[in-house]
CSV table of C-alpha atoms and ligand atoms in Angstrom, one decimal:
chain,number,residue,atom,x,y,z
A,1,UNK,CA,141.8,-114.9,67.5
A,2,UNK,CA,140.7,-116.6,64.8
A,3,UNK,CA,138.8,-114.5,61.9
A,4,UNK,CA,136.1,-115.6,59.8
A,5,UNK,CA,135.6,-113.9,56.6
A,6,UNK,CA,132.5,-113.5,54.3
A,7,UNK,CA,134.7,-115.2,51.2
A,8,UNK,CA,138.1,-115.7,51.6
A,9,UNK,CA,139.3,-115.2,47.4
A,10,UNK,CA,143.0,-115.9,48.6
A,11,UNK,CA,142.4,-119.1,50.1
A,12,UNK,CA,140.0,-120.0,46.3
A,13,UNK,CA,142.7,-118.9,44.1
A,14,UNK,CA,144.9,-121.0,46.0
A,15,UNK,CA,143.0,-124.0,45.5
A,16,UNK,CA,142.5,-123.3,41.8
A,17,UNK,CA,146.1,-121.7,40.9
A,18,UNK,CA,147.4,-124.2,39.2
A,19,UNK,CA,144.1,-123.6,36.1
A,20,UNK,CA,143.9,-120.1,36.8
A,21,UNK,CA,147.9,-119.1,36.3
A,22,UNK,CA,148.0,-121.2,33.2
A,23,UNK,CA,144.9,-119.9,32.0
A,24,UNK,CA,146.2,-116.1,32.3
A,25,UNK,CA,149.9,-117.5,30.5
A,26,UNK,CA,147.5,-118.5,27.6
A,27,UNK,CA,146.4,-115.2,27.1
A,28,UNK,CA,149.8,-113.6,27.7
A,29,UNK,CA,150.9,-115.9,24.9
A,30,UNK,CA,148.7,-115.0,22.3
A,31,UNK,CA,147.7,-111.0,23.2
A,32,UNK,CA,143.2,-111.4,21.9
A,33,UNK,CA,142.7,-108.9,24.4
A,34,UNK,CA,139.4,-108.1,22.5
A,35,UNK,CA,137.3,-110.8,22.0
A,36,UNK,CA,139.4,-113.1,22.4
A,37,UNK,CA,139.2,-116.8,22.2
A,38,UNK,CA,138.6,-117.6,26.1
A,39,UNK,CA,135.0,-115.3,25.6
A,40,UNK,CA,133.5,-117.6,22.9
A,41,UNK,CA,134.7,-120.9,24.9
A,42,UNK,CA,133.3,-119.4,28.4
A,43,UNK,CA,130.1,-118.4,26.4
A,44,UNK,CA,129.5,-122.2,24.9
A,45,UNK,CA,130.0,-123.8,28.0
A,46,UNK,CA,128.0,-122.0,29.9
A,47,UNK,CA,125.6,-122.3,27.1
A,48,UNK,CA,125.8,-126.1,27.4
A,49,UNK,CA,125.5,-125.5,31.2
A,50,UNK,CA,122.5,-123.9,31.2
A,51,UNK,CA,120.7,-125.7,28.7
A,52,UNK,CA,120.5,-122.4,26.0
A,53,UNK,CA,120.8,-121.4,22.9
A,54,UNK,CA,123.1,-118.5,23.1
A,55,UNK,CA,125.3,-117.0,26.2
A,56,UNK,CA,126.7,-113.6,25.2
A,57,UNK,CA,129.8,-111.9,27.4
A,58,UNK,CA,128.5,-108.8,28.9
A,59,UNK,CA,130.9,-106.0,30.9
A,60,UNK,CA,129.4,-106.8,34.1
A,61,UNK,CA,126.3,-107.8,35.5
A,62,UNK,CA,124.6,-104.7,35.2
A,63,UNK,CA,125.5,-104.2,31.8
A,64,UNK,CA,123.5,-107.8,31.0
A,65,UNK,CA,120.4,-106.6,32.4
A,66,UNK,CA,120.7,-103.5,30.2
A,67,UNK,CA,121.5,-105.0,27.2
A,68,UNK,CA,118.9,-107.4,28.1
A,69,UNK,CA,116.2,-105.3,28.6
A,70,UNK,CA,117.1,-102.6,25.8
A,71,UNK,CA,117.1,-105.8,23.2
A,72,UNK,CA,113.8,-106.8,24.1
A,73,UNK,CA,112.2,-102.9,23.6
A,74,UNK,CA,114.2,-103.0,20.6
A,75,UNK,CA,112.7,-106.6,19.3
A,76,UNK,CA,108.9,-106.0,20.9
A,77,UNK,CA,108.7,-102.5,20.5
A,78,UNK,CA,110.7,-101.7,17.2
A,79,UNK,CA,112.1,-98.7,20.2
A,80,UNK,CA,115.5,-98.2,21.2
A,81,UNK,CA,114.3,-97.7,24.6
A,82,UNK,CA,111.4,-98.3,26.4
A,83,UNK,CA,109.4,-95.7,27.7
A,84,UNK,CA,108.3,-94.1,31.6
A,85,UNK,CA,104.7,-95.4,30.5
A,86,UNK,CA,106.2,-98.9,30.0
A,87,UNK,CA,106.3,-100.9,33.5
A,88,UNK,CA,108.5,-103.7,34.5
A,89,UNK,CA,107.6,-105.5,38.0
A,90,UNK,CA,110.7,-105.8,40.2
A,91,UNK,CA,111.5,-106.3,43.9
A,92,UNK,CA,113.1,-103.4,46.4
A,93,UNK,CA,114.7,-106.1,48.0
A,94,UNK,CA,118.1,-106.6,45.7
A,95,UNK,CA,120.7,-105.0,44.5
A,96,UNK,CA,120.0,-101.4,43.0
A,97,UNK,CA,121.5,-102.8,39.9
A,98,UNK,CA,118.4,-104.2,39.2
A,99,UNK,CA,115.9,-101.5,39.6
A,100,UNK,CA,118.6,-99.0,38.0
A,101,UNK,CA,119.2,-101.2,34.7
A,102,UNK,CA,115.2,-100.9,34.3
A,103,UNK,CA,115.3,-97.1,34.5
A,104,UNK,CA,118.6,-97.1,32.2
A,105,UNK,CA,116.5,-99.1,29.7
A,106,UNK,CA,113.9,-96.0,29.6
A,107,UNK,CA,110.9,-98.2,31.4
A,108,UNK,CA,109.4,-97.3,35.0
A,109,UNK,CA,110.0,-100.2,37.8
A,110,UNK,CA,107.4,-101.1,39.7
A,111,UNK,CA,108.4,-102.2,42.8
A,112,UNK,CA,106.2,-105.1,44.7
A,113,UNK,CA,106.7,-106.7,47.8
A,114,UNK,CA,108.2,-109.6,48.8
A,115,UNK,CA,107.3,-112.9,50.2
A,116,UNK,CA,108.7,-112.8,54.3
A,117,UNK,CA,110.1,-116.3,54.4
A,118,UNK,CA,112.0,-116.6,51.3
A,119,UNK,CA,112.6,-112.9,50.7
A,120,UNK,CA,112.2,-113.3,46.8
A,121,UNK,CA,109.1,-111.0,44.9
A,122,UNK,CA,106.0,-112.5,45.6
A,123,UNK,CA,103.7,-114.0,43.1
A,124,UNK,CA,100.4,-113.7,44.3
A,125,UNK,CA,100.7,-109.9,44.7
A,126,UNK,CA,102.0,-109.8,41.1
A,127,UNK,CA,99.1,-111.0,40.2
A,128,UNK,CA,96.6,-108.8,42.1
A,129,UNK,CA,98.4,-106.2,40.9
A,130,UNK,CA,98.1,-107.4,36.5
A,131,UNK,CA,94.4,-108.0,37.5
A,132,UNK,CA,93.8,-104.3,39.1
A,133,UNK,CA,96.1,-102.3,36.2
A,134,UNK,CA,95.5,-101.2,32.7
A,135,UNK,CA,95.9,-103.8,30.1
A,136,UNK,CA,99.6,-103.3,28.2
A,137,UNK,CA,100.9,-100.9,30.9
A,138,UNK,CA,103.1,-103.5,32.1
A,139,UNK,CA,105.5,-105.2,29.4
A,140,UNK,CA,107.9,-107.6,31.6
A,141,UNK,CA,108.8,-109.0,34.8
A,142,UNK,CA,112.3,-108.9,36.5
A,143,UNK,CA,112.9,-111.8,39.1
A,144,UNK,CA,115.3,-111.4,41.2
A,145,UNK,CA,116.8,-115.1,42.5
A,146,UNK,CA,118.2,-113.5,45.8
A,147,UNK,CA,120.9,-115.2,47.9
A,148,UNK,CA,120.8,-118.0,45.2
A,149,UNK,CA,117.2,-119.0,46.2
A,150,UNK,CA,115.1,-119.7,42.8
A,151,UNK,CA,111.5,-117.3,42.8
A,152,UNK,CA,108.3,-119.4,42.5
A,153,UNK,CA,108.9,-119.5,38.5
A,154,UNK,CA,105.8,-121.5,37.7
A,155,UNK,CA,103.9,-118.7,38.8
A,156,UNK,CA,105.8,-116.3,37.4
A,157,UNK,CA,105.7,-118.1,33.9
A,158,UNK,CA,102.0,-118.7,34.5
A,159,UNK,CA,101.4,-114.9,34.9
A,160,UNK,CA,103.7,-114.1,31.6
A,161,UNK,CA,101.8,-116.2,29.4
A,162,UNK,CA,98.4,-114.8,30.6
A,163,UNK,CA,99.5,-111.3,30.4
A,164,UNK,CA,101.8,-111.5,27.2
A,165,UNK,CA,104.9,-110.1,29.7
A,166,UNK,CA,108.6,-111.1,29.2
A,167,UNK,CA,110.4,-112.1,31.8
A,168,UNK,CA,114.4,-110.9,32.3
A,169,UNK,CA,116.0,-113.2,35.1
A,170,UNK,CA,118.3,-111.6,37.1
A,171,UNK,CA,120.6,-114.7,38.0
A,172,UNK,CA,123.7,-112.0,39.4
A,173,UNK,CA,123.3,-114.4,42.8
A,174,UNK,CA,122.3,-117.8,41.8
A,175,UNK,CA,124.8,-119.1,39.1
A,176,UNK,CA,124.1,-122.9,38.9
A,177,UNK,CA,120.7,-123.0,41.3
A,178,UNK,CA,117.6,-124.3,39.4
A,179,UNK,CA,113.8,-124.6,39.4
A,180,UNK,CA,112.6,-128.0,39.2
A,181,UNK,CA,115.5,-129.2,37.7
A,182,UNK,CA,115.9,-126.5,35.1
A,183,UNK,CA,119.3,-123.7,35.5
A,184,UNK,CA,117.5,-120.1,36.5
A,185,UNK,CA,118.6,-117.9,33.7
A,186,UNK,CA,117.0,-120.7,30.8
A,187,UNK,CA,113.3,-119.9,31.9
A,188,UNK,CA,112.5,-116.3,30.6
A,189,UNK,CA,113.4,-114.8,27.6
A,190,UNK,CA,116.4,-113.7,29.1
A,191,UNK,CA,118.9,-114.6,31.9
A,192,UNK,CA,121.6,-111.8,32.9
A,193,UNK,CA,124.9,-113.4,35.3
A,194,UNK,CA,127.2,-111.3,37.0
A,195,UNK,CA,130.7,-112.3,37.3
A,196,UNK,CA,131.8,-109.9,39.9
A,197,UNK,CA,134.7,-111.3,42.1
A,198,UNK,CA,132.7,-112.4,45.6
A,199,UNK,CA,129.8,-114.1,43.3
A,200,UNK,CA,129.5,-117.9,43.0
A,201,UNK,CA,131.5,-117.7,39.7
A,202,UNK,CA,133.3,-114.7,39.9
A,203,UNK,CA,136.2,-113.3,37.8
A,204,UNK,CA,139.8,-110.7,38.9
A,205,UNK,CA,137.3,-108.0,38.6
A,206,UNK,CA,134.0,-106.8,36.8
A,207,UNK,CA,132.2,-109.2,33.9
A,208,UNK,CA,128.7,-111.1,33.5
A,209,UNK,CA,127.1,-113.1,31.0
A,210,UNK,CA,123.3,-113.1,29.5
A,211,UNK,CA,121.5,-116.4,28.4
A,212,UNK,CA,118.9,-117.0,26.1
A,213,UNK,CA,117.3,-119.2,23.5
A,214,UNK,CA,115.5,-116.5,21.5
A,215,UNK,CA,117.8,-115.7,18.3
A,216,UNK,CA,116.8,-112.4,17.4
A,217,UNK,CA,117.4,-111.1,21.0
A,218,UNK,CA,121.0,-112.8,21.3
A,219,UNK,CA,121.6,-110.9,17.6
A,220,UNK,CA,120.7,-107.1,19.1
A,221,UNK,CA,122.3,-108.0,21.9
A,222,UNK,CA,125.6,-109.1,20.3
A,223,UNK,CA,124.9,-105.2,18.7
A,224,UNK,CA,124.9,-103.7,21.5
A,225,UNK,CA,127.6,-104.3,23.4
A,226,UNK,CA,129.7,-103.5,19.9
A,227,UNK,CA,128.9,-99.9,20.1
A,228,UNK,CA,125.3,-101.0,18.4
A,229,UNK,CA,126.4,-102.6,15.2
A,230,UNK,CA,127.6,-105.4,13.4
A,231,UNK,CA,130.1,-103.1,11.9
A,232,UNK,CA,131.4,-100.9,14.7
A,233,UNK,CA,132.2,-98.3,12.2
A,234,UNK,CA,128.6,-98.6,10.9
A,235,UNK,CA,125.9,-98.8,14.0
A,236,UNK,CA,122.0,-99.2,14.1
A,237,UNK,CA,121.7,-98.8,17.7
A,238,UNK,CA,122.6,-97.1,20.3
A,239,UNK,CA,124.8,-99.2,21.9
A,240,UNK,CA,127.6,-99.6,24.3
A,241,UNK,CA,131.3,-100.6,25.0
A,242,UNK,CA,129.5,-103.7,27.2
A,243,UNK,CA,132.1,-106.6,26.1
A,244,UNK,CA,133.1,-109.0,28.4
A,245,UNK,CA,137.3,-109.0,29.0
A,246,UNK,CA,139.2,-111.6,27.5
A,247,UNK,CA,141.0,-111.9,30.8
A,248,UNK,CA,137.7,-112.0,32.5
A,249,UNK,CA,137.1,-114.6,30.7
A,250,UNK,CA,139.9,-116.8,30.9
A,251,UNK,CA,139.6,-116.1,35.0
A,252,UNK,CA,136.0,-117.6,35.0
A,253,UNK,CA,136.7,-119.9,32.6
A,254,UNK,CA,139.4,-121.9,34.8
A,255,UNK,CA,137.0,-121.6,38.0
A,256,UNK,CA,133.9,-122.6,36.1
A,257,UNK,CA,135.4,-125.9,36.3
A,258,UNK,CA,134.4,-125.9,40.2
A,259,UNK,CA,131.0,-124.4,40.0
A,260,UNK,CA,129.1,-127.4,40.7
A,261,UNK,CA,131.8,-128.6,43.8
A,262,UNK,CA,131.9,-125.0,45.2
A,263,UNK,CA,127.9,-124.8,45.1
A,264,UNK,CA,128.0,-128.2,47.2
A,265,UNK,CA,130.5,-126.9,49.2
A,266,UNK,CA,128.3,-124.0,50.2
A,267,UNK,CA,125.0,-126.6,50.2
A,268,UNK,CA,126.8,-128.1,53.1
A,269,UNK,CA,127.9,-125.2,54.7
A,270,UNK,CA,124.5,-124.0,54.6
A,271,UNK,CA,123.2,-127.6,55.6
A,272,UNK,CA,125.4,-127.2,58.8
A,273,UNK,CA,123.9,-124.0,59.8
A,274,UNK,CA,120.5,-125.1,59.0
A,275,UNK,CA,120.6,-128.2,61.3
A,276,UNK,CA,122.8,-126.5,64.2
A,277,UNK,CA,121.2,-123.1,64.2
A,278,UNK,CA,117.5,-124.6,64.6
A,279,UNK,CA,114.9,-123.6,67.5
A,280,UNK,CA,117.1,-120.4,68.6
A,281,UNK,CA,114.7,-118.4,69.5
A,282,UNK,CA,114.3,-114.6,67.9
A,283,UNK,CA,116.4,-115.9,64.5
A,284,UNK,CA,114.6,-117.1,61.6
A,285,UNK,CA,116.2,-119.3,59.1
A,286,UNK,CA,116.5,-119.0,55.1
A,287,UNK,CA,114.2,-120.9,53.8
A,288,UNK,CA,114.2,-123.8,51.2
A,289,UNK,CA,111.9,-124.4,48.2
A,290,UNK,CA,111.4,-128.2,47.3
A,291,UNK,CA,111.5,-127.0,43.5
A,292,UNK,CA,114.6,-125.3,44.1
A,293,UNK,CA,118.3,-125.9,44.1
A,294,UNK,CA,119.5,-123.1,46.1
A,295,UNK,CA,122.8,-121.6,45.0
A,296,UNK,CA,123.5,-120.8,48.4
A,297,UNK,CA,125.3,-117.2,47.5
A,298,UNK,CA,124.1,-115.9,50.6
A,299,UNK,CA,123.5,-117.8,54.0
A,300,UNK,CA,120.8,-115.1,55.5
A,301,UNK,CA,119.2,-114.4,58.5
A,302,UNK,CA,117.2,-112.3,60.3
A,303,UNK,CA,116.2,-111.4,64.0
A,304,UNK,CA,113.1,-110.7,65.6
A,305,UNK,CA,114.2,-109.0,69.2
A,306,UNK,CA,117.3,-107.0,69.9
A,307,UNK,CA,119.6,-104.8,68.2
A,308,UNK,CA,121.4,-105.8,64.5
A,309,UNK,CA,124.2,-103.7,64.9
A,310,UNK,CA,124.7,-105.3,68.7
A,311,UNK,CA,124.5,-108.8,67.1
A,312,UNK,CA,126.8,-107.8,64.5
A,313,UNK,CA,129.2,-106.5,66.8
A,314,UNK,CA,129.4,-109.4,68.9
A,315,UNK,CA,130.1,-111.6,66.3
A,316,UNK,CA,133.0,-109.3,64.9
A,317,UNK,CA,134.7,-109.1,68.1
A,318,UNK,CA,135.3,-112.7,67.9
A,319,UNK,CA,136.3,-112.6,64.3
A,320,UNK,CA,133.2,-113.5,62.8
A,321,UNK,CA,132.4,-111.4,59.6
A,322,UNK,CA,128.5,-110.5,59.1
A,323,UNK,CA,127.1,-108.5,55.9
A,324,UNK,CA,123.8,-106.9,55.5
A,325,UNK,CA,122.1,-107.6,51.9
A,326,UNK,CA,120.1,-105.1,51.2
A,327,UNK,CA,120.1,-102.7,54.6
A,328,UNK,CA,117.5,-100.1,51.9
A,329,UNK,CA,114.9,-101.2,49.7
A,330,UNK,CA,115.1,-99.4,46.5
A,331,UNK,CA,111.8,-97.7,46.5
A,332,UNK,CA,113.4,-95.5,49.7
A,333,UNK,CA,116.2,-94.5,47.3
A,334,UNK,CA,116.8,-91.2,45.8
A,335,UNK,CA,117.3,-92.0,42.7
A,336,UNK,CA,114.0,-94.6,42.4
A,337,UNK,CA,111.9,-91.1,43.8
A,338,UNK,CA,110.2,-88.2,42.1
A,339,UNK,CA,108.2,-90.2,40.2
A,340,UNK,CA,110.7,-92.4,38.5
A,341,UNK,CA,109.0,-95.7,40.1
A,342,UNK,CA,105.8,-97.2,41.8
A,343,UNK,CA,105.6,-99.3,44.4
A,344,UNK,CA,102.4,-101.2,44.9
A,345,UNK,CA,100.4,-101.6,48.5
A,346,UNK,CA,102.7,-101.4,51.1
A,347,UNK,CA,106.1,-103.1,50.8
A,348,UNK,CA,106.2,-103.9,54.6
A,349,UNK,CA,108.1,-107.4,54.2
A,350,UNK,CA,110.7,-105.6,52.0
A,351,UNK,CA,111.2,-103.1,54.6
A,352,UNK,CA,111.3,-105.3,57.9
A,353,UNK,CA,113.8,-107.6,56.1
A,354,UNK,CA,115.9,-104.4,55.3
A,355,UNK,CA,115.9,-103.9,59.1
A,356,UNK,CA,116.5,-107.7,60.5
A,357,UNK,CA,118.9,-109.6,57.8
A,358,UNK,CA,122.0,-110.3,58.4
A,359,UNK,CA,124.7,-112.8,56.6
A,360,UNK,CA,126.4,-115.4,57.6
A,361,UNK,CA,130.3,-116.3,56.1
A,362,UNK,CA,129.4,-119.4,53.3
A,363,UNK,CA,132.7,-119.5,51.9
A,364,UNK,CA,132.9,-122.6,50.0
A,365,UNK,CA,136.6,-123.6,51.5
A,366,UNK,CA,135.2,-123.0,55.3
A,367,UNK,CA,136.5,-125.7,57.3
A,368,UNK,CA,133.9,-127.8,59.4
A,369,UNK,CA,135.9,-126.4,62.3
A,370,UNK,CA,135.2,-122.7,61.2
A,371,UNK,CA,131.4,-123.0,60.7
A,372,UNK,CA,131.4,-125.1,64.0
A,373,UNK,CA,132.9,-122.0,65.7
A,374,UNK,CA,130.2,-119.7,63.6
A,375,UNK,CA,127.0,-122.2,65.2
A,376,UNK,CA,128.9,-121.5,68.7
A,377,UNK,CA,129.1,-118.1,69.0
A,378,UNK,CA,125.6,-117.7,67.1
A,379,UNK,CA,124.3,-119.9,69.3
A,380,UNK,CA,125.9,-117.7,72.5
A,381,UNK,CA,123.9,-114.5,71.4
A,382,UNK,CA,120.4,-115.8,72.1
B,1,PLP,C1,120.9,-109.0,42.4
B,1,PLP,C2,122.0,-108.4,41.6
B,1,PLP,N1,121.7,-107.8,40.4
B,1,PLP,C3,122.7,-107.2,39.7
B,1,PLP,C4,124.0,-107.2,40.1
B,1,PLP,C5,125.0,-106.4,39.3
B,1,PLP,O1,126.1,-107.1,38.9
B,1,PLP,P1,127.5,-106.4,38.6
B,1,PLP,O2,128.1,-106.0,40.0
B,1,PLP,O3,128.3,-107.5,38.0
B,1,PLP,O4,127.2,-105.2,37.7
B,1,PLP,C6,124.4,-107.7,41.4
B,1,PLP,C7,125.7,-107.8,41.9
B,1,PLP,O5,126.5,-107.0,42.1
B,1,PLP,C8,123.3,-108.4,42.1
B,1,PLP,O6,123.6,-108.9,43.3
């Protein structure tokens, strides 16, 4: 029986070998395992990618929203960390990485529903809630591109101007998708990546990248993730062991040459779902923004009658692989309770799409043949 995986990394690596083995002799050859020269290429061209000032290696992806968030309450607060009275505006529909990284930075998330069709934090209730809370309360805003799918960033600029907010992109799922024609992670004060292996750009392992134009906050970041020093014998800040590998590095490097052809790849993958997948009734479809570029990291869908975990398993008995991202939304998660968040109204949309979303495989390499067979036995369950 043919199987149809989520990603298939054997089949990538493959395709890229040839860059990726020589790319991994280079550093064999001349032993920068620290620092090496592979980070300060990746960081310039992704840089000149994005359209930035700076891009600064980071551990992982989590370890960019950290550092990201930790240099802004050192640069606006004159604080190491922020504190529980300081709130940042996320959504409880991502990874927990996101909500966690706001906690690790000292702050309190506040966690506000999202929009049902495009399942990305919704702006207008942003804004009701800066209009109904204490002025200063909140000091930032943490979008969450999900499944590669830009957030309505006019609005979200719009509302960080008005209410003197910084925004922190989390871009962990949408490397190389844009907003009106401008790369998510260049539109707030910070952007954090994540190179984890199944992302768009992914590395052998864990890595990410931040983004941003402000100097200052690319200089404490480059602190921090050096223990919290310019001399790491000598630190200011309370820092961390957050540097992205050399190897890491040199990994992404060779596959960043494909971004752009492996997010068309998906595009079309997508494209093929979206056209043959159309009128069934009791599944919704992702949904496209005309400002956006969608990354296409995730191909998502949800049902309105019938059992998930049935769907799910008639798919896997014919080999098709299905994931579910997010099957909890972080406010119902231990470690967001007893009083260490807020949630906002209801988060009803967050919760229902917890319950209904499934994934479809958007490997960039599927063959037409292999999404055709995905439309069929989609098409079969309804
Ligand atoms: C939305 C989101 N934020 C943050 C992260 C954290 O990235 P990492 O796994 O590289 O730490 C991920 C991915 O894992 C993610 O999907």
């Amino acid at each position: 029986m043919k199987q149809i995986p989520m990603l298939d990394l054997k089949l990538e690596y493959e395709y890229m070998k040839s860059d990726i083995d020589a790319a991994l002799r280079t550093c064999l050859d001349h032993q920068k395992w620290i620092l090496g020269p592979e980070v300060k290429e990746l960081e310039d061209k992704i840089a000149a990618y994005l359209g930035v000032k700076h891009c600064i290696g980071a551990s992982s992806g989590t370890e960019a929203l950290v550092m990201s968030l930790r240099a802004l309450a050192i640069k606006l607060k004159d604080r190491e960390f922020f504190d529980e009275a300081d709130e940042i505006i996320t959504t409880p529909f991502t990874f927990t990485a996101t909500g966690d990284a706001i906690l690790r930075a000292g702050a309190t998330p506040v966690f506000i529903d999202i929009d049902p069709e495009t399942y990305n934090i919704d702006a207008r209730k942003i804004r009701e809630y800066l209009a109904s809370s204490q002025k200063g309360k909140v000091v930032g805003i943490l979008p969450v591109h999900l499944y590669g799918l830009s957030c309505d960033m006019n609005e979200i600029m719009q509302l960080a101007q008005e209410f003197n907010l910084f925004i922190v992109e989390d871009v962990a799922q949408a490397f190389g998708g844009s907003w009106k024609g401008r790369k998510l992670g260049s539109i707030g004060n910070a952007g954090a990546f994540s190179f984890f292996p199944s992302k768009n750009l992914g590395g052998f392992g864990d890595g990410g990248i931040m983004s941003t134009n402000d100097d200052l906050v690319a200089e404490i970041i480059r602190m921090l993730l050096k223990h919290g020093g310019k001399d790491k014998y000598n630190v200011d800040h309370v820092g961390y062991n957050g540097r992205l590998d050399t190897l890491q590095a040199a990994v992404v490097l060779a596959k960043f040459k494909y971004i752009d052809e492996f997010n068309e790849r998906r595009g079309k993958v997508a494209g093929h779902y979206n056209s043959s997948l159309k009128g069934i009734n009791g599944l919704t479809l992702p949904k496209s923004l005309p400002d956006a570029n969608h990354a296409w990291h995730q191909y998502t869908v949800r049902i309105s009658n019938g059992s998930r975990d049935e769907v799910q398993k008639q798919l896997k008995d014919k080999g098709i692989s299905t994931m579910i991202y997010y099957p909890y939304p972080l406010h119902k998660m231990k470690v967001f309770g007893n009083g260490r968040s807020k949630t906002f109204g209801n988060l009803v949309n967050a919760e229902l799409a917890s319950a209904s979303v499934f994934s479809l495989p958007v490997e960039p390499l599927q063959s037409a043949e292999d999404t055709a067979y995905v439309v069929e036995y989609v098409k079969e369950l309804s």
